PDB file of C-alpha atoms in Angstrom:
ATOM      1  CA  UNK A   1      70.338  11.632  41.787  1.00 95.00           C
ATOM      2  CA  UNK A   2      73.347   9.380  39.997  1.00 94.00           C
ATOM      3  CA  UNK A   3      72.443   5.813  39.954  1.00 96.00           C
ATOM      4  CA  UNK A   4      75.275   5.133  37.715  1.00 95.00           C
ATOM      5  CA  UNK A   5      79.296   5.999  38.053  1.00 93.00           C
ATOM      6  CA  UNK A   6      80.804   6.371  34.461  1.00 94.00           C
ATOM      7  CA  UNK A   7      79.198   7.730  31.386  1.00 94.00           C
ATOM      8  CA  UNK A   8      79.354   6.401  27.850  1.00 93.00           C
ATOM      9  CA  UNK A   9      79.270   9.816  25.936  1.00 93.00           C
ATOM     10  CA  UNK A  10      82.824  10.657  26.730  1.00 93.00           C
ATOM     11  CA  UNK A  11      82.899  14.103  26.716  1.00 92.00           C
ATOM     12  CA  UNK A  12      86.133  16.336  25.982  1.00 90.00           C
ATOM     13  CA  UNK A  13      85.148  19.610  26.983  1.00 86.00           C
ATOM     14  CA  UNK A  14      86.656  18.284  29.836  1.00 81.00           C
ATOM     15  CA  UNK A  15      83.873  16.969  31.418  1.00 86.00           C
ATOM     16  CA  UNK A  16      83.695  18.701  35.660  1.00 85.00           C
ATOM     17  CA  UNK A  17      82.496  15.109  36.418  1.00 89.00           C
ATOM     18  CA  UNK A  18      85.248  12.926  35.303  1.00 90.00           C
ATOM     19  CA  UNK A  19      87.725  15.174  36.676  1.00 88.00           C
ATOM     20  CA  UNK A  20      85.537  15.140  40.291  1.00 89.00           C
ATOM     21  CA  UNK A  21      85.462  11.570  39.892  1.00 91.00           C
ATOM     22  CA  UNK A  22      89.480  10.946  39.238  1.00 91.00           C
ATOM     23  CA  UNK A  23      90.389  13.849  41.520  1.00 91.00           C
ATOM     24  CA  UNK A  24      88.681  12.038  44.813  1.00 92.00           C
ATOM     25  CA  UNK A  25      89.977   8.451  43.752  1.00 91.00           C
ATOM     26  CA  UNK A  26      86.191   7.507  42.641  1.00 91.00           C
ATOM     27  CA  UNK A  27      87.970   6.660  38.826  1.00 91.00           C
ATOM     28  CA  UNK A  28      91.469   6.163  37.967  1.00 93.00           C
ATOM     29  CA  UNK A  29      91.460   6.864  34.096  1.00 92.00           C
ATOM     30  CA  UNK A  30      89.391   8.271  31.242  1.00 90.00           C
ATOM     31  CA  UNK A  31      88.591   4.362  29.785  1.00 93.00           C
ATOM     32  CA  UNK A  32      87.227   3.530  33.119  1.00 94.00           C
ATOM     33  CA  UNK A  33      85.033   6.370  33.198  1.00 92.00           C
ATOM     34  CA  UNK A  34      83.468   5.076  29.944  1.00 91.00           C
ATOM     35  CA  UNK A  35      82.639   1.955  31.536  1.00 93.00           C
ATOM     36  CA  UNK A  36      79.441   2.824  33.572  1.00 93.00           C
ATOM     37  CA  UNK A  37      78.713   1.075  36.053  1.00 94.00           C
ATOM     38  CA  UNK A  38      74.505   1.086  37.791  1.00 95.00           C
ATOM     39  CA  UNK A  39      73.282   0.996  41.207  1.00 95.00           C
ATOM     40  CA  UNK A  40      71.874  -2.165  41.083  1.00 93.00           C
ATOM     41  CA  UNK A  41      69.446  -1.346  43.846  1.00 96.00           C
ATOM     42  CA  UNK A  42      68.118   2.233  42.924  1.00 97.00           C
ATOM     43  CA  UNK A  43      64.908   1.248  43.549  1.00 97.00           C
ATOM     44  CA  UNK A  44      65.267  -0.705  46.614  1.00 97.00           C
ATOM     45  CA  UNK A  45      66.940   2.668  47.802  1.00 97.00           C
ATOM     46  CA  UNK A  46      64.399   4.853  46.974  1.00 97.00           C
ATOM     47  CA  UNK A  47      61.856   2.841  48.609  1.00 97.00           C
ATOM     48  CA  UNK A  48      63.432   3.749  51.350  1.00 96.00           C
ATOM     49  CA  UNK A  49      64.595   7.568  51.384  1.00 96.00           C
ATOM     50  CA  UNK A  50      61.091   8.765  49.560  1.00 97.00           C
ATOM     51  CA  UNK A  51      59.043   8.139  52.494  1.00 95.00           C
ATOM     52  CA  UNK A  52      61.685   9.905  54.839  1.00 95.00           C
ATOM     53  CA  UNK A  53      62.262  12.999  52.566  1.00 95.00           C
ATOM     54  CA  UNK A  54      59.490  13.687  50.752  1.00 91.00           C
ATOM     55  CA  UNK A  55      58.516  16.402  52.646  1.00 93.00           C
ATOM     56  CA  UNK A  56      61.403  17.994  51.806  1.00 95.00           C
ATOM     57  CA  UNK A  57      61.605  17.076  48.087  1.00 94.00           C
ATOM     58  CA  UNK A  58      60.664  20.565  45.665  1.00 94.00           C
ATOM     59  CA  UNK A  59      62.161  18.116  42.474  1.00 96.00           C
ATOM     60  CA  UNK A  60      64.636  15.427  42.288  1.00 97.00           C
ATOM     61  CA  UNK A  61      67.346  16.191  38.906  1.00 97.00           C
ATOM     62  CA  UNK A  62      68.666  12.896  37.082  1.00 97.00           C
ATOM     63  CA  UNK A  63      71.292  13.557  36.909  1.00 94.00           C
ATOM     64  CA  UNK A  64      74.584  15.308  37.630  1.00 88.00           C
ATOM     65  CA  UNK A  65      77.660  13.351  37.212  1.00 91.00           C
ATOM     66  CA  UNK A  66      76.434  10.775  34.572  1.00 94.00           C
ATOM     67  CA  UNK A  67      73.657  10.872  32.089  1.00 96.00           C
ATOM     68  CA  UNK A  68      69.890   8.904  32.496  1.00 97.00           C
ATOM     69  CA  UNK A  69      69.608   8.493  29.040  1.00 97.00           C
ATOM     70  CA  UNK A  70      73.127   7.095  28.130  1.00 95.00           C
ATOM     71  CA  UNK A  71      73.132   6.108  24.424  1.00 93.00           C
ATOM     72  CA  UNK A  72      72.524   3.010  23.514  1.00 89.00           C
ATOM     73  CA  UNK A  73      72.621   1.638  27.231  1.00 92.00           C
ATOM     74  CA  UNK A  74      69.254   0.266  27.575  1.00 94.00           C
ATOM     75  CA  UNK A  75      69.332  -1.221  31.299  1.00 95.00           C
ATOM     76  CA  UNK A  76      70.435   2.950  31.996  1.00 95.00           C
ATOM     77  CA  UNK A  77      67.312   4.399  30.703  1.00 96.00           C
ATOM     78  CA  UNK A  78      65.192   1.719  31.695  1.00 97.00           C
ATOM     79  CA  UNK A  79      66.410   2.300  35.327  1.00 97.00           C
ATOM     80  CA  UNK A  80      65.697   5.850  35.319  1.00 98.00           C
ATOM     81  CA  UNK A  81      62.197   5.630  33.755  1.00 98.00           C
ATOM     82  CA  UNK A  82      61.718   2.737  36.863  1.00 98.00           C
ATOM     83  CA  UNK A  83      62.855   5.636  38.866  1.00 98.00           C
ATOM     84  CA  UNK A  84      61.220   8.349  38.280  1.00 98.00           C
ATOM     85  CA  UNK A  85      57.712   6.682  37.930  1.00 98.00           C
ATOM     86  CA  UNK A  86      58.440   5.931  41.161  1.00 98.00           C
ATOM     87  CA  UNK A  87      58.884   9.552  42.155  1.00 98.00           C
ATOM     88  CA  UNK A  88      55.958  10.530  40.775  1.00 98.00           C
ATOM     89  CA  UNK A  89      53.819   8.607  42.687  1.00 97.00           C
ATOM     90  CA  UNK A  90      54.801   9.997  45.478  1.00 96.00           C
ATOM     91  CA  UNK A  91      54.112  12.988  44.580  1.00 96.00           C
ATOM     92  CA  UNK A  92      57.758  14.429  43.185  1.00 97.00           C
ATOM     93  CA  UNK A  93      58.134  16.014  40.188  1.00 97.00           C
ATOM     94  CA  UNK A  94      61.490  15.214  38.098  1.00 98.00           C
ATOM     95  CA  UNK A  95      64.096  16.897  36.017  1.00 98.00           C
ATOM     96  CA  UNK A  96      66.167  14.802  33.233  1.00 98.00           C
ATOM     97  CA  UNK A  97      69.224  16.451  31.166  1.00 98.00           C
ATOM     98  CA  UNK A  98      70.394  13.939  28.647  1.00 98.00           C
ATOM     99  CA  UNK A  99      73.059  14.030  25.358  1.00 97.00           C
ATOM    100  CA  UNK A 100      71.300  10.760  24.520  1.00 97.00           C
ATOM    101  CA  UNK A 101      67.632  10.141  23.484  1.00 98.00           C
ATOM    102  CA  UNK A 102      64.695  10.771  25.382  1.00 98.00           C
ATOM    103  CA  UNK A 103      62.499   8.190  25.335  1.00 98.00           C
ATOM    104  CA  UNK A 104      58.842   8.643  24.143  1.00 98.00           C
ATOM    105  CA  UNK A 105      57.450   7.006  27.150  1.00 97.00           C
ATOM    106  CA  UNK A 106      58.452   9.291  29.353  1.00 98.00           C
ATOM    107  CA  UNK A 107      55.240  11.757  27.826  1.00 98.00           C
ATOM    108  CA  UNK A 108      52.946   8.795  30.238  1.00 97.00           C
ATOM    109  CA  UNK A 109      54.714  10.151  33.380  1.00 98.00           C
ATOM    110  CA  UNK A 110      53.598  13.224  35.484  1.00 98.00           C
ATOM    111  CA  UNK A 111      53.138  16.352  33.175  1.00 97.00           C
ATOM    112  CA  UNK A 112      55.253  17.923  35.534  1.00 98.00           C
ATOM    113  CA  UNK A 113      58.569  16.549  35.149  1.00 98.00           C
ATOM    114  CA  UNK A 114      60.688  18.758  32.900  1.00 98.00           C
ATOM    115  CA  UNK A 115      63.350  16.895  30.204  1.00 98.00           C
ATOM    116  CA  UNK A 116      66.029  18.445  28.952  1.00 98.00           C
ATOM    117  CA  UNK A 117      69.053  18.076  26.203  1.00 98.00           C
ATOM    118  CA  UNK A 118      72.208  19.353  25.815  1.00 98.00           C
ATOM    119  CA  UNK A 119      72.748  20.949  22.781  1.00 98.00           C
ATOM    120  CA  UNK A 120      76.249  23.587  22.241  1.00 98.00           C
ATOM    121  CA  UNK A 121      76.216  22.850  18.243  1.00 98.00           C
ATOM    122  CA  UNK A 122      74.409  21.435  15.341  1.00 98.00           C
ATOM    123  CA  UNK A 123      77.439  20.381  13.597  1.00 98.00           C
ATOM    124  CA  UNK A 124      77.969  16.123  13.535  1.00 98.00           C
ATOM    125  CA  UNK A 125      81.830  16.996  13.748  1.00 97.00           C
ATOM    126  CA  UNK A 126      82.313  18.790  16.258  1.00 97.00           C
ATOM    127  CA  UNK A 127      79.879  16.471  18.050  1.00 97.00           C
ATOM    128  CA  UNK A 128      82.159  13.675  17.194  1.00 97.00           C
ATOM    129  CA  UNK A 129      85.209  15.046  18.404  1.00 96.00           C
ATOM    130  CA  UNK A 130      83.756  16.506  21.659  1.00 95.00           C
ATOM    131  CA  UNK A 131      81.247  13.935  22.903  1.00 96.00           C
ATOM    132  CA  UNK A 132      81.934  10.923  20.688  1.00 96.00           C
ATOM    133  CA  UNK A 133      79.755   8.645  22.556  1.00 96.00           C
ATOM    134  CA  UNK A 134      76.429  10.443  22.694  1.00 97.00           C
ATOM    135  CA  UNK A 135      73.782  11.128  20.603  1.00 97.00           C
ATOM    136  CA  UNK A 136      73.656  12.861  17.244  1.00 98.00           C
ATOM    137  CA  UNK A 137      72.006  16.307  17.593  1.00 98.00           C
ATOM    138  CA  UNK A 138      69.680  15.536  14.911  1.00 98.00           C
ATOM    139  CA  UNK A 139      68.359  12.781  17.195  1.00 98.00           C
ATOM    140  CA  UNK A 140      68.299  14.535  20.608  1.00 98.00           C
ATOM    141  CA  UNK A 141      65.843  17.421  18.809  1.00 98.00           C
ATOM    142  CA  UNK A 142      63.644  15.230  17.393  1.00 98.00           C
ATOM    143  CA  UNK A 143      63.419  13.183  20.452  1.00 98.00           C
ATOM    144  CA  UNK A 144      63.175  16.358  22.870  1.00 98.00           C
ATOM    145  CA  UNK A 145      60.596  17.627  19.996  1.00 98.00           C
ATOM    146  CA  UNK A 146      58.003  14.538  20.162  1.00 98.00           C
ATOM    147  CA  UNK A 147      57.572  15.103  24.086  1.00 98.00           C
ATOM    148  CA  UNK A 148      57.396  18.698  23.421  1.00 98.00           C
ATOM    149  CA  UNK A 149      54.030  18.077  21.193  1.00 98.00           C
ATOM    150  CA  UNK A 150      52.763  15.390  23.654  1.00 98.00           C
ATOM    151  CA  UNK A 151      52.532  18.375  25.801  1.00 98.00           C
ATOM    152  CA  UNK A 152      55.542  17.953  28.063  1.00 98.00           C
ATOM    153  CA  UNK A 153      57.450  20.702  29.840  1.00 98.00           C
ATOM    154  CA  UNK A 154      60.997  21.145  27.764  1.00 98.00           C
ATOM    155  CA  UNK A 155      64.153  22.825  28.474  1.00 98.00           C
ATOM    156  CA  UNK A 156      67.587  22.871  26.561  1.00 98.00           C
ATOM    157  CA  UNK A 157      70.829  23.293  28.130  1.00 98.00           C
ATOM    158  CA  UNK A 158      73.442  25.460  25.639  1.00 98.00           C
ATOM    159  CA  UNK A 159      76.363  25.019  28.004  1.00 96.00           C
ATOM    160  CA  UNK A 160      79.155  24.510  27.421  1.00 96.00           C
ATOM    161  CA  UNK A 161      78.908  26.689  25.038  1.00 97.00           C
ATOM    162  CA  UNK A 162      82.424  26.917  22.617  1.00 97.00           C
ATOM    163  CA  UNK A 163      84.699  29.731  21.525  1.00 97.00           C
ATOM    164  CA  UNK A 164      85.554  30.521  17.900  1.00 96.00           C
ATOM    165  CA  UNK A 165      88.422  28.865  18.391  1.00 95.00           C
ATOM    166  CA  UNK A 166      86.819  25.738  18.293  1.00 95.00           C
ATOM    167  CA  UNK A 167      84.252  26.129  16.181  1.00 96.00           C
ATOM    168  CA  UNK A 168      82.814  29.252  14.097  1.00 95.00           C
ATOM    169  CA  UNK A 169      79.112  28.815  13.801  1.00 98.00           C
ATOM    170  CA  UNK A 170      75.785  31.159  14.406  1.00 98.00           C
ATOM    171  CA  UNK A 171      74.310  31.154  17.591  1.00 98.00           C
ATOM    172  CA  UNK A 172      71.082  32.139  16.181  1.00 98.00           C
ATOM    173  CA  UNK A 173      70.617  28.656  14.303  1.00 98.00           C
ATOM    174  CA  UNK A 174      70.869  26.706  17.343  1.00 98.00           C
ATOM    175  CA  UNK A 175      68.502  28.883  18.945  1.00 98.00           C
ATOM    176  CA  UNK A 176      65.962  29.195  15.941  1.00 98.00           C
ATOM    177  CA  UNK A 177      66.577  25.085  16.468  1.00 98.00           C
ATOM    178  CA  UNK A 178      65.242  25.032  19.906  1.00 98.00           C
ATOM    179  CA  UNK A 179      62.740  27.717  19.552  1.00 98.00           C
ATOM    180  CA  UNK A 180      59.675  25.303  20.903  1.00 98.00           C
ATOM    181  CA  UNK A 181      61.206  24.519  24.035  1.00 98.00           C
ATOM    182  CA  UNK A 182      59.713  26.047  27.097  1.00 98.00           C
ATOM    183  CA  UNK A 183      63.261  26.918  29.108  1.00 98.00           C
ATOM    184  CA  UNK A 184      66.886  27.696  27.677  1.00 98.00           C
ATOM    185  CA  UNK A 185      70.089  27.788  30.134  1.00 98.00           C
ATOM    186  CA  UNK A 186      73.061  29.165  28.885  1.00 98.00           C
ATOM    187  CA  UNK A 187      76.675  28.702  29.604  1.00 97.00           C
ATOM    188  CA  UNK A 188      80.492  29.069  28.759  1.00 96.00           C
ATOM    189  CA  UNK A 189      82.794  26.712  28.598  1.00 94.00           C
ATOM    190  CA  UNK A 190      85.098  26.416  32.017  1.00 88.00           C
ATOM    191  CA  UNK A 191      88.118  24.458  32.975  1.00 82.00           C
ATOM    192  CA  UNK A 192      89.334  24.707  29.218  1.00 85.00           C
ATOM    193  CA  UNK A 193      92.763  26.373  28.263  1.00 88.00           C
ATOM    194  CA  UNK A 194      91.151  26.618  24.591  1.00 88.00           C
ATOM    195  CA  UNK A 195      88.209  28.657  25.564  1.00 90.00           C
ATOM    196  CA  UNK A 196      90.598  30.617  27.682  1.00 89.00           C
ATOM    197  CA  UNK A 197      92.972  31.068  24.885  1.00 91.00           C
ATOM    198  CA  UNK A 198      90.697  33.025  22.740  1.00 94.00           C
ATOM    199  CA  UNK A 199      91.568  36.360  22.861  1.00 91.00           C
ATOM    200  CA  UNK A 200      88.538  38.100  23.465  1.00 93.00           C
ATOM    201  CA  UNK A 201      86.575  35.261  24.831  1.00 94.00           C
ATOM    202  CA  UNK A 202      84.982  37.806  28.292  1.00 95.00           C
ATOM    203  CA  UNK A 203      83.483  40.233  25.096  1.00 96.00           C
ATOM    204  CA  UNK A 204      82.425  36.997  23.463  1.00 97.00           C
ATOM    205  CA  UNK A 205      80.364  35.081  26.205  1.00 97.00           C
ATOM    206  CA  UNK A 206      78.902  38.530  26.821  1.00 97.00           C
ATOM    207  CA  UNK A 207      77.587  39.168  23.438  1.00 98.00           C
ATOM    208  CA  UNK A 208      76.171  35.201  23.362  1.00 98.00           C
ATOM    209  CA  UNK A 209      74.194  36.170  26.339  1.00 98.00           C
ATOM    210  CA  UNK A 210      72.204  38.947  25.437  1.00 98.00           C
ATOM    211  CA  UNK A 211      71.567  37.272  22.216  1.00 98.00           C
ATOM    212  CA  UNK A 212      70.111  34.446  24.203  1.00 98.00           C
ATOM    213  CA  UNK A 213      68.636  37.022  26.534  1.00 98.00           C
ATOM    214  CA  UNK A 214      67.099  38.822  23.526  1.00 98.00           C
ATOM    215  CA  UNK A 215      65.941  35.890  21.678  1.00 98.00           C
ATOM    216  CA  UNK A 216      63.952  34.625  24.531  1.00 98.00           C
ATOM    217  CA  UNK A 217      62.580  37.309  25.713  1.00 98.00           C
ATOM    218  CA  UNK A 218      61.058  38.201  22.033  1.00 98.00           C
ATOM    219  CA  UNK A 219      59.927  34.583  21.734  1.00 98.00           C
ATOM    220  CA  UNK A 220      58.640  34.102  25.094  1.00 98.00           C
ATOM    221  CA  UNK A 221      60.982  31.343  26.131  1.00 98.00           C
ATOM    222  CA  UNK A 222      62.453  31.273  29.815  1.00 98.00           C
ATOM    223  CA  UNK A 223      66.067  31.742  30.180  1.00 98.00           C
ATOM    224  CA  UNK A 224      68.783  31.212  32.701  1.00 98.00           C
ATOM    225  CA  UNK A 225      72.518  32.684  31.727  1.00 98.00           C
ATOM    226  CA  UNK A 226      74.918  30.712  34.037  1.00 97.00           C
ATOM    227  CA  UNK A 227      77.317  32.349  36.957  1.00 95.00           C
ATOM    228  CA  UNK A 228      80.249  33.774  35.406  1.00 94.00           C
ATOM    229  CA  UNK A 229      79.343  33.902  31.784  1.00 97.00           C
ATOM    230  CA  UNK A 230      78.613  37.185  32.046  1.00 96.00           C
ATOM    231  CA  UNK A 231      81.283  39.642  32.857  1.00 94.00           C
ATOM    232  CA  UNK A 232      83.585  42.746  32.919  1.00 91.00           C
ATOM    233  CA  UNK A 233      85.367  42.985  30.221  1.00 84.00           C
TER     234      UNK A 233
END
């Protein structure tokens, strides 16, 4: 579910949803994209598909091409909270992925919606130069780390994940970081001559993952490693 076009956060990895966006005429330039723009009748929408698809319905993901949670955009996240309480009374669980704050009011919703953040580094620049417009990391955590103790289902998303050529850190501390959440998904970076450019980035990607892989496993965390970050080298 996208009830908004546009995203604040502005990310540079590139960002697959801008260049969706601009490729099928939906944007025409990078500012414009930073000027989100909401469904002003999400709700009068969903009043109307939840009764014919219910049935159908296993979860409903906000979102895909924008964020719920957009930093600092206040008529964003109140939408999607107004959204997904709707959801849940009929029954359908949700699934949130944010780079901005989670609110603390989501812990009154259904127990089994799942929220997640994004989280490829723990360093403020890098943050700054590859999603300027979103949250600090410091701030995600915490936020992800108050639903997690009000007994919430959690989940971090480590994708996409960057090369040394863009930034030499330790795996391991973003992982010891996130080590109370209940799911971790994993992920290179694609679409990114950088990433590409880095001369043994296959051998890389495929050491990262069976770190991930081993870390969870000993901590008793659920994992996913994403298609194609694994492979021959």
């Amino acid at each position: 579910m996208n009830h908004v076009q546009g995203c604040t956060h502005g990310c540079k990895y590139p960002c697959y949803a801008y260049l969706m966006k601009k490729r099928f005429g939906q944007i025409k330039s990078y500012e414009e994209w930073l000027q989100p723009k909401l469904v002003s009748n999400t709700l009068e929408l969903l009043d109307k598909e939840i009764p014919r698809l219910k049935d159908k319905i296993q979860f409903v993901q906000l979102c895909f091409t924008t964020d719920p949670f957009m930093y600092g955009y206040d008529e964003v996240k109140e939408m999607s909270i107004a959204a997904i309480k709707k959801l849940n009374e009929a029954g359908i669980k949700c699934t949130t992925l944010t780079k901005g704050i989670l609110p603390p009011e989501l812990s009154d919703l259904s127990k089994e919606n799942e929220y997640g953040i994004t989280l490829i580094s723990l360093d403020e620049k890098y943050r700054k130069h590859v999603e300027p417009g979103a949250a600090p990391y410091a701030e995600r955590l915490a936020s992800l780390k108050a639903l997690h103790e009000a007994g919430c289902k959690t989940w971090v998303s480590i994708e996409p994940y960057p090369t040394p050529n863009m930034i030499d850190q330790d795996l391991n501390e973003i992982l010891e970081a996130v080590s109370f959440t209940d799911r971790i998904i994993f992920g290179r970076t694609n679409y990114s001559k950088f990433a590409n450019a880095f001369e043994n980035h296959r051998h890389f990607y495929n050491e990262c993952a069976k770190m991930v892989i081993a870390f969870c496993e000993d901590k008793g965390i659920a994992y996913h490693i994403k298609s194609k970050t694994i492979t021959e080298e």
